Amino acid sequence: MSVLKVDSVVMQFGGVVAVNNLNIEVEKGHIQALIGPNGAGKTTAFNVITGVYTPTKGNVYLNNEKITGLTPDKIAMKGIARTFQNIRLFKNLTVLDNILIANHLHVKSNFISSTLRLPWSKAEERHMREKSEMLLNKLGLLHLKNEIANSLPYGEQRKLEIARALATDAKLLLLDEPAAGMNPHETMALSNFIHTIRDEFELTIFMIEHHMDLVMEISDKIYVLDFGQLIAEGTADEVKNNPRVIEAYLGVEEDAEN
């Protein structure tokens, strides 16, 4: 069953076509990846999926519902969450506060009820705190709940960013280069972490990643972009042995006579 469908999407900025006729399907429960050289259009594709950009042509569907043109907050409420290549935490707030803020996506209290501390508003706040602590406990971060986010080691900050995305009750998680800046030990831990959250929270995961060892190890299916064009798709073995993929990453040797 397809959770996400990108159907013939074109994203054009003036005369520049950043994504050209992109077709992607992400299956429920899968970990799938979008790879390609720098400038291939990967982040543009993510921005189209999450509503940052409205595509020039084509549509995006979540569980067969068209979400093209919806704002990022509306798309998040429908169950898509994302992280970013550069970690975007509330760095001067605690770990727990970062999770509590994400929980507010589905909060029903308004400014007046919160200010007056009405009973149902207080009960909702207590529920959010309990839910946030339960999430941190599941992800092995509860012992850090009072730590300032910016004081955490890099790998733990990345985990916190993913935990904050999960706090929105997402069912489709988009990870934008989750292993960026990590050493081999942190990358291995991240691989285990991604598998754990996929199973624990019954997630579907779609990621952009340059770390090929990570991509090849955990991806059920891989899509390859080059200059905004999809040039290959398939399993890890199919993709890594594809001549067009090899050419896109390594280039073509010039004729020896030149």
PDB file of C-alpha atoms in Angstrom:
ATOM      1  CA  MET A   1       0.000   0.000   0.000  1.00  0.00           C
ATOM      2  CA  SER A   2       1.337   3.402  -0.997  1.00  0.00           C
ATOM      3  CA  VAL A   3       1.428   6.016   1.793  1.00  0.00           C
ATOM      4  CA  LEU A   4       3.061   8.770  -0.268  1.00  0.00           C
ATOM      5  CA  LYS A   5       2.736   9.298  -3.997  1.00  0.00           C
ATOM      6  CA  VAL A   6       4.571  11.992  -5.935  1.00  0.00           C
ATOM      7  CA  ASP A   7       2.858  12.103  -9.313  1.00  0.00           C
ATOM      8  CA  SER A   8       4.593  13.716 -12.317  1.00  0.00           C
ATOM      9  CA  VAL A   9       5.846  16.637 -10.224  1.00  0.00           C
ATOM     10  CA  VAL A  10       7.689  19.515 -11.870  1.00  0.00           C
ATOM     11  CA  MET A  11       9.216  22.314  -9.761  1.00  0.00           C
ATOM     12  CA  GLN A  12      10.431  25.263 -11.761  1.00  0.00           C
ATOM     13  CA  PHE A  13      12.021  28.476 -10.511  1.00  0.00           C
ATOM     14  CA  GLY A  14      11.974  30.968 -13.368  1.00  0.00           C
ATOM     15  CA  GLY A  15      13.836  29.245 -16.187  1.00  0.00           C
ATOM     16  CA  VAL A  16      15.427  26.650 -13.900  1.00  0.00           C
ATOM     17  CA  VAL A  17      13.749  23.242 -13.612  1.00  0.00           C
ATOM     18  CA  ALA A  18      14.817  21.897 -10.205  1.00  0.00           C
ATOM     19  CA  VAL A  19      12.645  18.771 -10.363  1.00  0.00           C
ATOM     20  CA  ASN A  20      11.382  17.376 -13.654  1.00  0.00           C
ATOM     21  CA  ASN A  21       8.512  14.873 -13.950  1.00  0.00           C
ATOM     22  CA  LEU A  22       9.246  13.185 -10.623  1.00  0.00           C
ATOM     23  CA  ASN A  23       7.320   9.998  -9.812  1.00  0.00           C
ATOM     24  CA  ILE A  24       7.829   8.350  -6.421  1.00  0.00           C
ATOM     25  CA  GLU A  25       5.798   5.928  -4.315  1.00  0.00           C
ATOM     26  CA  VAL A  26       6.663   5.203  -0.688  1.00  0.00           C
ATOM     27  CA  GLU A  27       5.133   2.000   0.630  1.00  0.00           C
ATOM     28  CA  LYS A  28       3.622   1.708   4.098  1.00  0.00           C
ATOM     29  CA  GLY A  29       6.087   0.468   6.704  1.00  0.00           C
ATOM     30  CA  HIS A  30       9.072   0.804   4.375  1.00  0.00           C
ATOM     31  CA  ILE A  31      12.312   2.712   4.819  1.00  0.00           C
ATOM     32  CA  GLN A  32      13.008   4.292   1.435  1.00  0.00           C
ATOM     33  CA  ALA A  33      15.677   6.736   0.316  1.00  0.00           C
ATOM     34  CA  LEU A  34      16.162   9.524  -2.205  1.00  0.00           C
ATOM     35  CA  ILE A  35      19.786   9.944  -3.236  1.00  0.00           C
ATOM     36  CA  GLY A  36      21.786  11.852  -5.820  1.00  0.00           C
ATOM     37  CA  PRO A  37      24.734  14.226  -6.217  1.00  0.00           C
ATOM     38  CA  ASN A  38      24.686  17.704  -4.688  1.00  0.00           C
ATOM     39  CA  GLY A  39      22.210  19.906  -6.514  1.00  0.00           C
ATOM     40  CA  ALA A  40      20.210  16.971  -7.843  1.00  0.00           C
ATOM     41  CA  GLY A  41      16.920  18.352  -6.477  1.00  0.00           C
ATOM     42  CA  LYS A  42      16.465  16.151  -3.420  1.00  0.00           C
ATOM     43  CA  THR A  43      15.686  18.880  -0.892  1.00  0.00           C
ATOM     44  CA  THR A  44      13.440  20.611  -3.432  1.00  0.00           C
ATOM     45  CA  ALA A  45      11.469  17.362  -3.673  1.00  0.00           C
ATOM     46  CA  PHE A  46      11.129  17.247   0.122  1.00  0.00           C
ATOM     47  CA  ASN A  47      10.010  20.881   0.148  1.00  0.00           C
ATOM     48  CA  VAL A  48       7.303  20.087  -2.389  1.00  0.00           C
ATOM     49  CA  ILE A  49       6.101  17.092  -0.363  1.00  0.00           C
ATOM     50  CA  THR A  50       5.897  19.134   2.862  1.00  0.00           C
ATOM     51  CA  GLY A  51       4.212  22.179   1.339  1.00  0.00           C
ATOM     52  CA  VAL A  52       7.119  24.604   1.415  1.00  0.00           C
ATOM     53  CA  TYR A  53       6.756  24.818  -2.378  1.00  0.00           C
ATOM     54  CA  THR A  54       3.674  24.287  -4.508  1.00  0.00           C
ATOM     55  CA  PRO A  55       4.739  22.332  -7.601  1.00  0.00           C
ATOM     56  CA  THR A  56       4.592  23.968 -11.013  1.00  0.00           C
ATOM     57  CA  LYS A  57       2.931  20.800 -12.297  1.00  0.00           C
ATOM     58  CA  GLY A  58       1.870  17.479 -10.827  1.00  0.00           C
ATOM     59  CA  ASN A  59       0.477  16.450  -7.456  1.00  0.00           C
ATOM     60  CA  VAL A  60       1.415  14.905  -4.127  1.00  0.00           C
ATOM     61  CA  TYR A  61      -0.872  12.396  -2.396  1.00  0.00           C
ATOM     62  CA  LEU A  62      -0.854  11.159   1.199  1.00  0.00           C
ATOM     63  CA  ASN A  63      -2.894   7.978   1.670  1.00  0.00           C
ATOM     64  CA  ASN A  64      -4.583   8.714  -1.675  1.00  0.00           C
ATOM     65  CA  GLU A  65      -5.614  12.213  -0.536  1.00  0.00           C
ATOM     66  CA  LYS A  66      -4.266  15.098  -2.598  1.00  0.00           C
ATOM     67  CA  ILE A  67      -2.221  17.441  -0.411  1.00  0.00           C
ATOM     68  CA  THR A  68      -0.824  19.628  -3.186  1.00  0.00           C
ATOM     69  CA  GLY A  69      -1.056  23.299  -2.242  1.00  0.00           C
ATOM     70  CA  LEU A  70      -1.678  22.759   1.474  1.00  0.00           C
ATOM     71  CA  THR A  71       0.443  24.771   3.894  1.00  0.00           C
ATOM     72  CA  PRO A  72       3.200  22.981   5.857  1.00  0.00           C
ATOM     73  CA  ASP A  73       1.209  23.100   9.122  1.00  0.00           C
ATOM     74  CA  LYS A  74      -1.838  21.512   7.469  1.00  0.00           C
ATOM     75  CA  ILE A  75       0.335  18.793   5.955  1.00  0.00           C
ATOM     76  CA  ALA A  76       1.946  18.169   9.358  1.00  0.00           C
ATOM     77  CA  MET A  77      -1.505  17.775  10.908  1.00  0.00           C
ATOM     78  CA  LYS A  78      -2.313  15.124   8.298  1.00  0.00           C
ATOM     79  CA  GLY A  79       0.644  13.023   9.492  1.00  0.00           C
ATOM     80  CA  ILE A  80       3.865  14.069   7.745  1.00  0.00           C
ATOM     81  CA  ALA A  81       6.803  15.265   9.832  1.00  0.00           C
ATOM     82  CA  ARG A  82      10.342  16.080   8.754  1.00  0.00           C
ATOM     83  CA  THR A  83      13.790  16.830  10.039  1.00  0.00           C
ATOM     84  CA  PHE A  84      16.411  19.011   8.369  1.00  0.00           C
ATOM     85  CA  GLN A  85      19.994  18.641   7.231  1.00  0.00           C
ATOM     86  CA  ASN A  86      21.004  21.365   9.682  1.00  0.00           C
ATOM     87  CA  ILE A  87      19.508  20.488  13.061  1.00  0.00           C
ATOM     88  CA  ARG A  88      16.707  22.900  13.960  1.00  0.00           C
ATOM     89  CA  LEU A  89      16.068  22.581  17.675  1.00  0.00           C
ATOM     90  CA  PHE A  90      15.006  25.220  20.165  1.00  0.00           C
ATOM     91  CA  LYS A  91      18.585  25.134  21.351  1.00  0.00           C
ATOM     92  CA  ASN A  92      18.202  27.196  24.518  1.00  0.00           C
ATOM     93  CA  LEU A  93      15.219  25.201  25.775  1.00  0.00           C
ATOM     94  CA  THR A  94      15.265  21.874  27.563  1.00  0.00           C
ATOM     95  CA  VAL A  95      14.837  18.520  25.876  1.00  0.00           C
ATOM     96  CA  LEU A  96      11.360  18.194  27.410  1.00  0.00           C
ATOM     97  CA  ASP A  97      10.317  21.680  26.283  1.00  0.00           C
ATOM     98  CA  ASN A  98      11.307  20.833  22.700  1.00  0.00           C
ATOM     99  CA  ILE A  99       8.950  17.852  22.780  1.00  0.00           C
ATOM    100  CA  LEU A 100       6.156  19.800  24.487  1.00  0.00           C
ATOM    101  CA  ILE A 101       6.237  22.443  21.756  1.00  0.00           C
ATOM    102  CA  ALA A 102       5.779  19.774  19.083  1.00  0.00           C
ATOM    103  CA  ASN A 103       2.800  18.381  20.999  1.00  0.00           C
ATOM    104  CA  HIS A 104       1.027  21.715  20.580  1.00  0.00           C
ATOM    105  CA  LEU A 105       0.287  20.849  16.936  1.00  0.00           C
ATOM    106  CA  HIS A 106      -2.848  19.004  18.074  1.00  0.00           C
ATOM    107  CA  VAL A 107      -3.677  21.031  21.188  1.00  0.00           C
ATOM    108  CA  LYS A 108      -7.293  22.174  21.606  1.00  0.00           C
ATOM    109  CA  SER A 109      -6.788  24.821  24.280  1.00  0.00           C
ATOM    110  CA  ASN A 110      -6.714  28.437  23.159  1.00  0.00           C
ATOM    111  CA  PHE A 111      -5.063  31.549  24.576  1.00  0.00           C
ATOM    112  CA  ILE A 112      -8.006  32.436  26.824  1.00  0.00           C
ATOM    113  CA  SER A 113      -8.480  28.983  28.338  1.00  0.00           C
ATOM    114  CA  SER A 114      -4.736  28.636  28.928  1.00  0.00           C
ATOM    115  CA  THR A 115      -4.462  32.092  30.519  1.00  0.00           C
ATOM    116  CA  LEU A 116      -7.444  31.454  32.813  1.00  0.00           C
ATOM    117  CA  ARG A 117      -6.066  28.010  33.675  1.00  0.00           C
ATOM    118  CA  LEU A 118      -9.441  26.385  33.079  1.00  0.00           C
ATOM    119  CA  PRO A 119      -9.668  22.785  34.349  1.00  0.00           C
ATOM    120  CA  TRP A 120      -9.836  21.143  30.916  1.00  0.00           C
ATOM    121  CA  SER A 121      -6.893  23.250  29.747  1.00  0.00           C
ATOM    122  CA  LYS A 122      -4.830  22.172  32.756  1.00  0.00           C
ATOM    123  CA  ALA A 123      -5.780  18.535  32.136  1.00  0.00           C
ATOM    124  CA  GLU A 124      -4.665  18.811  28.510  1.00  0.00           C
ATOM    125  CA  GLU A 125      -1.356  20.340  29.584  1.00  0.00           C
ATOM    126  CA  ARG A 126      -0.808  17.511  32.084  1.00  0.00           C
ATOM    127  CA  HIS A 127      -1.598  14.945  29.383  1.00  0.00           C
ATOM    128  CA  MET A 128       0.914  16.557  26.998  1.00  0.00           C
ATOM    129  CA  ARG A 129       3.637  16.404  29.629  1.00  0.00           C
ATOM    130  CA  GLU A 130       2.911  12.745  30.381  1.00  0.00           C
ATOM    131  CA  LYS A 131       2.861  11.928  26.664  1.00  0.00           C
ATOM    132  CA  SER A 132       6.140  13.794  26.094  1.00  0.00           C
ATOM    133  CA  GLU A 133       7.901  11.993  28.929  1.00  0.00           C
ATOM    134  CA  MET A 134       6.574   8.650  27.691  1.00  0.00           C
ATOM    135  CA  LEU A 135       7.991   9.378  24.235  1.00  0.00           C
ATOM    136  CA  LEU A 136      11.380  10.372  25.652  1.00  0.00           C
ATOM    137  CA  ASN A 137      11.416   7.199  27.728  1.00  0.00           C
ATOM    138  CA  LYS A 138      10.714   5.020  24.674  1.00  0.00           C
ATOM    139  CA  LEU A 139      13.573   6.682  22.810  1.00  0.00           C
ATOM    140  CA  GLY A 140      16.046   6.470  25.689  1.00  0.00           C
ATOM    141  CA  LEU A 141      16.170  10.242  26.214  1.00  0.00           C
ATOM    142  CA  LEU A 142      14.159  10.629  29.419  1.00  0.00           C
ATOM    143  CA  HIS A 143      17.269  10.992  31.583  1.00  0.00           C
ATOM    144  CA  LEU A 144      18.139  14.077  29.516  1.00  0.00           C
ATOM    145  CA  LYS A 145      14.748  15.784  29.797  1.00  0.00           C
ATOM    146  CA  ASN A 146      16.034  18.738  31.856  1.00  0.00           C
ATOM    147  CA  GLU A 147      19.193  19.241  29.812  1.00  0.00           C
ATOM    148  CA  ILE A 148      19.466  22.238  27.482  1.00  0.00           C
ATOM    149  CA  ALA A 149      19.218  20.976  23.900  1.00  0.00           C
ATOM    150  CA  ASN A 150      22.336  22.810  22.770  1.00  0.00           C
ATOM    151  CA  SER A 151      24.421  21.062  25.448  1.00  0.00           C
ATOM    152  CA  LEU A 152      23.746  17.566  24.088  1.00  0.00           C
ATOM    153  CA  PRO A 153      26.290  15.660  21.987  1.00  0.00           C
ATOM    154  CA  TYR A 154      25.613  15.919  18.262  1.00  0.00           C
ATOM    155  CA  GLY A 155      24.175  12.418  17.935  1.00  0.00           C
ATOM    156  CA  GLU A 156      21.754  13.022  20.813  1.00  0.00           C
ATOM    157  CA  GLN A 157      20.648  16.319  19.248  1.00  0.00           C
ATOM    158  CA  ARG A 158      19.801  14.440  16.077  1.00  0.00           C
ATOM    159  CA  LYS A 159      17.801  11.906  18.085  1.00  0.00           C
ATOM    160  CA  LEU A 160      15.977  14.740  19.827  1.00  0.00           C
ATOM    161  CA  GLU A 161      15.064  16.331  16.504  1.00  0.00           C
ATOM    162  CA  ILE A 162      13.604  13.007  15.355  1.00  0.00           C
ATOM    163  CA  ALA A 163      11.784  12.613  18.691  1.00  0.00           C
ATOM    164  CA  ARG A 164      10.277  16.078  18.269  1.00  0.00           C
ATOM    165  CA  ALA A 165       9.004  15.073  14.828  1.00  0.00           C
ATOM    166  CA  LEU A 166       7.436  11.943  16.319  1.00  0.00           C
ATOM    167  CA  ALA A 167       5.695  14.057  18.966  1.00  0.00           C
ATOM    168  CA  THR A 168       3.420  15.389  16.208  1.00  0.00           C
ATOM    169  CA  ASP A 169       1.924  11.871  15.875  1.00  0.00           C
ATOM    170  CA  ALA A 170       3.376  11.544  12.379  1.00  0.00           C
ATOM    171  CA  LYS A 171       3.005   8.321  10.445  1.00  0.00           C
ATOM    172  CA  LEU A 172       5.295   9.387   7.591  1.00  0.00           C
ATOM    173  CA  LEU A 173       8.695  10.673   8.664  1.00  0.00           C
ATOM    174  CA  LEU A 174      10.963  12.519   6.221  1.00  0.00           C
ATOM    175  CA  LEU A 175      14.622  12.584   7.284  1.00  0.00           C
ATOM    176  CA  ASP A 176      16.881  15.069   5.504  1.00  0.00           C
ATOM    177  CA  GLU A 177      20.452  13.751   5.778  1.00  0.00           C
ATOM    178  CA  PRO A 178      20.100  12.358   9.315  1.00  0.00           C
ATOM    179  CA  ALA A 179      23.719  11.102   9.354  1.00  0.00           C
ATOM    180  CA  ALA A 180      25.246  14.438   8.307  1.00  0.00           C
ATOM    181  CA  GLY A 181      28.234  15.254  10.525  1.00  0.00           C
ATOM    182  CA  MET A 182      28.210  11.929  12.337  1.00  0.00           C
ATOM    183  CA  ASN A 183      31.183   9.672  12.929  1.00  0.00           C
ATOM    184  CA  PRO A 184      30.966   5.923  12.075  1.00  0.00           C
ATOM    185  CA  HIS A 185      29.923   4.961  15.615  1.00  0.00           C
ATOM    186  CA  GLU A 186      27.131   7.562  15.661  1.00  0.00           C
ATOM    187  CA  THR A 187      26.012   6.491  12.185  1.00  0.00           C
ATOM    188  CA  MET A 188      25.722   2.862  13.274  1.00  0.00           C
ATOM    189  CA  ALA A 189      23.724   3.942  16.332  1.00  0.00           C
ATOM    190  CA  LEU A 190      21.486   6.040  14.081  1.00  0.00           C
ATOM    191  CA  SER A 191      20.835   3.070  11.801  1.00  0.00           C
ATOM    192  CA  ASN A 192      19.664   1.017  14.782  1.00  0.00           C
ATOM    193  CA  PHE A 193      17.618   3.971  16.025  1.00  0.00           C
ATOM    194  CA  ILE A 194      15.809   4.381  12.688  1.00  0.00           C
ATOM    195  CA  HIS A 195      14.919   0.679  12.615  1.00  0.00           C
ATOM    196  CA  THR A 196      13.700   0.883  16.220  1.00  0.00           C
ATOM    197  CA  ILE A 197      11.409   3.864  15.706  1.00  0.00           C
ATOM    198  CA  ARG A 198      10.045   2.397  12.458  1.00  0.00           C
ATOM    199  CA  ASP A 199       8.958  -0.739  14.317  1.00  0.00           C
ATOM    200  CA  GLU A 200       7.990   0.886  17.626  1.00  0.00           C
ATOM    201  CA  PHE A 201       5.818   3.625  16.124  1.00  0.00           C
ATOM    202  CA  GLU A 202       4.668   1.762  12.982  1.00  0.00           C
ATOM    203  CA  LEU A 203       6.236   4.454  10.819  1.00  0.00           C
ATOM    204  CA  THR A 204       6.962   4.837   7.161  1.00  0.00           C
ATOM    205  CA  ILE A 205      10.316   6.556   6.621  1.00  0.00           C
ATOM    206  CA  PHE A 206      11.568   8.407   3.554  1.00  0.00           C
ATOM    207  CA  MET A 207      15.029   9.921   3.732  1.00  0.00           C
ATOM    208  CA  ILE A 208      17.634  11.904   1.861  1.00  0.00           C
ATOM    209  CA  GLU A 209      21.126  10.712   2.677  1.00  0.00           C
ATOM    210  CA  HIS A 210      24.670  11.016   1.290  1.00  0.00           C
ATOM    211  CA  HIS A 211      26.066   8.338   3.596  1.00  0.00           C
ATOM    212  CA  MET A 212      25.866   5.417   1.174  1.00  0.00           C
ATOM    213  CA  ASP A 213      26.677   2.706   3.723  1.00  0.00           C
ATOM    214  CA  LEU A 214      23.640   3.783   5.751  1.00  0.00           C
ATOM    215  CA  VAL A 215      21.403   4.021   2.673  1.00  0.00           C
ATOM    216  CA  MET A 216      22.397   0.619   1.329  1.00  0.00           C
ATOM    217  CA  GLU A 217      22.012  -1.050   4.716  1.00  0.00           C
ATOM    218  CA  ILE A 218      18.547   0.095   5.732  1.00  0.00           C
ATOM    219  CA  SER A 219      16.623   1.035   2.573  1.00  0.00           C
ATOM    220  CA  ASP A 220      13.892  -1.191   1.161  1.00  0.00           C
ATOM    221  CA  LYS A 221      13.921   0.883  -2.014  1.00  0.00           C
ATOM    222  CA  ILE A 222      16.100   3.684  -3.351  1.00  0.00           C
ATOM    223  CA  TYR A 223      15.312   6.457  -5.831  1.00  0.00           C
ATOM    224  CA  VAL A 224      18.159   8.301  -7.577  1.00  0.00           C
ATOM    225  CA  LEU A 225      17.914  11.887  -8.826  1.00  0.00           C
ATOM    226  CA  ASP A 226      20.357  13.679 -11.111  1.00  0.00           C
ATOM    227  CA  PHE A 227      19.763  17.249 -12.298  1.00  0.00           C
ATOM    228  CA  GLY A 228      16.152  16.980 -11.133  1.00  0.00           C
ATOM    229  CA  GLN A 229      15.494  13.853 -13.185  1.00  0.00           C
ATOM    230  CA  LEU A 230      14.819  10.397 -11.789  1.00  0.00           C
ATOM    231  CA  ILE A 231      17.490   8.152 -13.330  1.00  0.00           C
ATOM    232  CA  ALA A 232      17.083   4.923 -11.348  1.00  0.00           C
ATOM    233  CA  GLU A 233      15.039   3.145  -8.719  1.00  0.00           C
ATOM    234  CA  GLY A 234      15.204  -0.228  -7.054  1.00  0.00           C
ATOM    235  CA  THR A 235      16.899  -2.219  -4.312  1.00  0.00           C
ATOM    236  CA  ALA A 236      20.356  -1.373  -3.010  1.00  0.00           C
ATOM    237  CA  ASP A 237      22.005  -3.961  -5.276  1.00  0.00           C
ATOM    238  CA  GLU A 238      20.093  -2.779  -8.335  1.00  0.00           C
ATOM    239  CA  VAL A 239      20.959   0.858  -7.733  1.00  0.00           C
ATOM    240  CA  LYS A 240      24.637   0.501  -6.873  1.00  0.00           C
ATOM    241  CA  ASN A 241      25.248  -1.539 -10.027  1.00  0.00           C
ATOM    242  CA  ASN A 242      23.284   0.773 -12.320  1.00  0.00           C
ATOM    243  CA  PRO A 243      25.609   2.381 -14.925  1.00  0.00           C
ATOM    244  CA  ARG A 244      23.653   5.662 -14.903  1.00  0.00           C
ATOM    245  CA  VAL A 245      24.006   5.931 -11.126  1.00  0.00           C
ATOM    246  CA  ILE A 246      27.727   5.200 -11.289  1.00  0.00           C
ATOM    247  CA  GLU A 247      28.109   7.849 -13.999  1.00  0.00           C
ATOM    248  CA  ALA A 248      26.130  10.441 -11.998  1.00  0.00           C
ATOM    249  CA  TYR A 249      28.322   9.972  -8.926  1.00  0.00           C
ATOM    250  CA  LEU A 250      31.717   9.294 -10.499  1.00  0.00           C
ATOM    251  CA  GLY A 251      31.462  10.947 -13.906  1.00  0.00           C
ATOM    252  CA  VAL A 252      32.713   9.464 -17.172  1.00  0.00           C
ATOM    253  CA  GLU A 253      36.389   9.158 -17.834  1.00  0.00           C
ATOM    254  CA  GLU A 254      37.611  11.291 -20.693  1.00  0.00           C
ATOM    255  CA  ASP A 255      39.027   9.537 -23.743  1.00  0.00           C
ATOM    256  CA  ALA A 256      42.677   8.698 -23.127  1.00  0.00           C
ATOM    257  CA  GLU A 257      43.673  10.621 -26.262  1.00  0.00           C
ATOM    258  CA  ASN A 258      42.173  13.885 -24.944  1.00  0.00           C
TER     259      ASN A 258
END
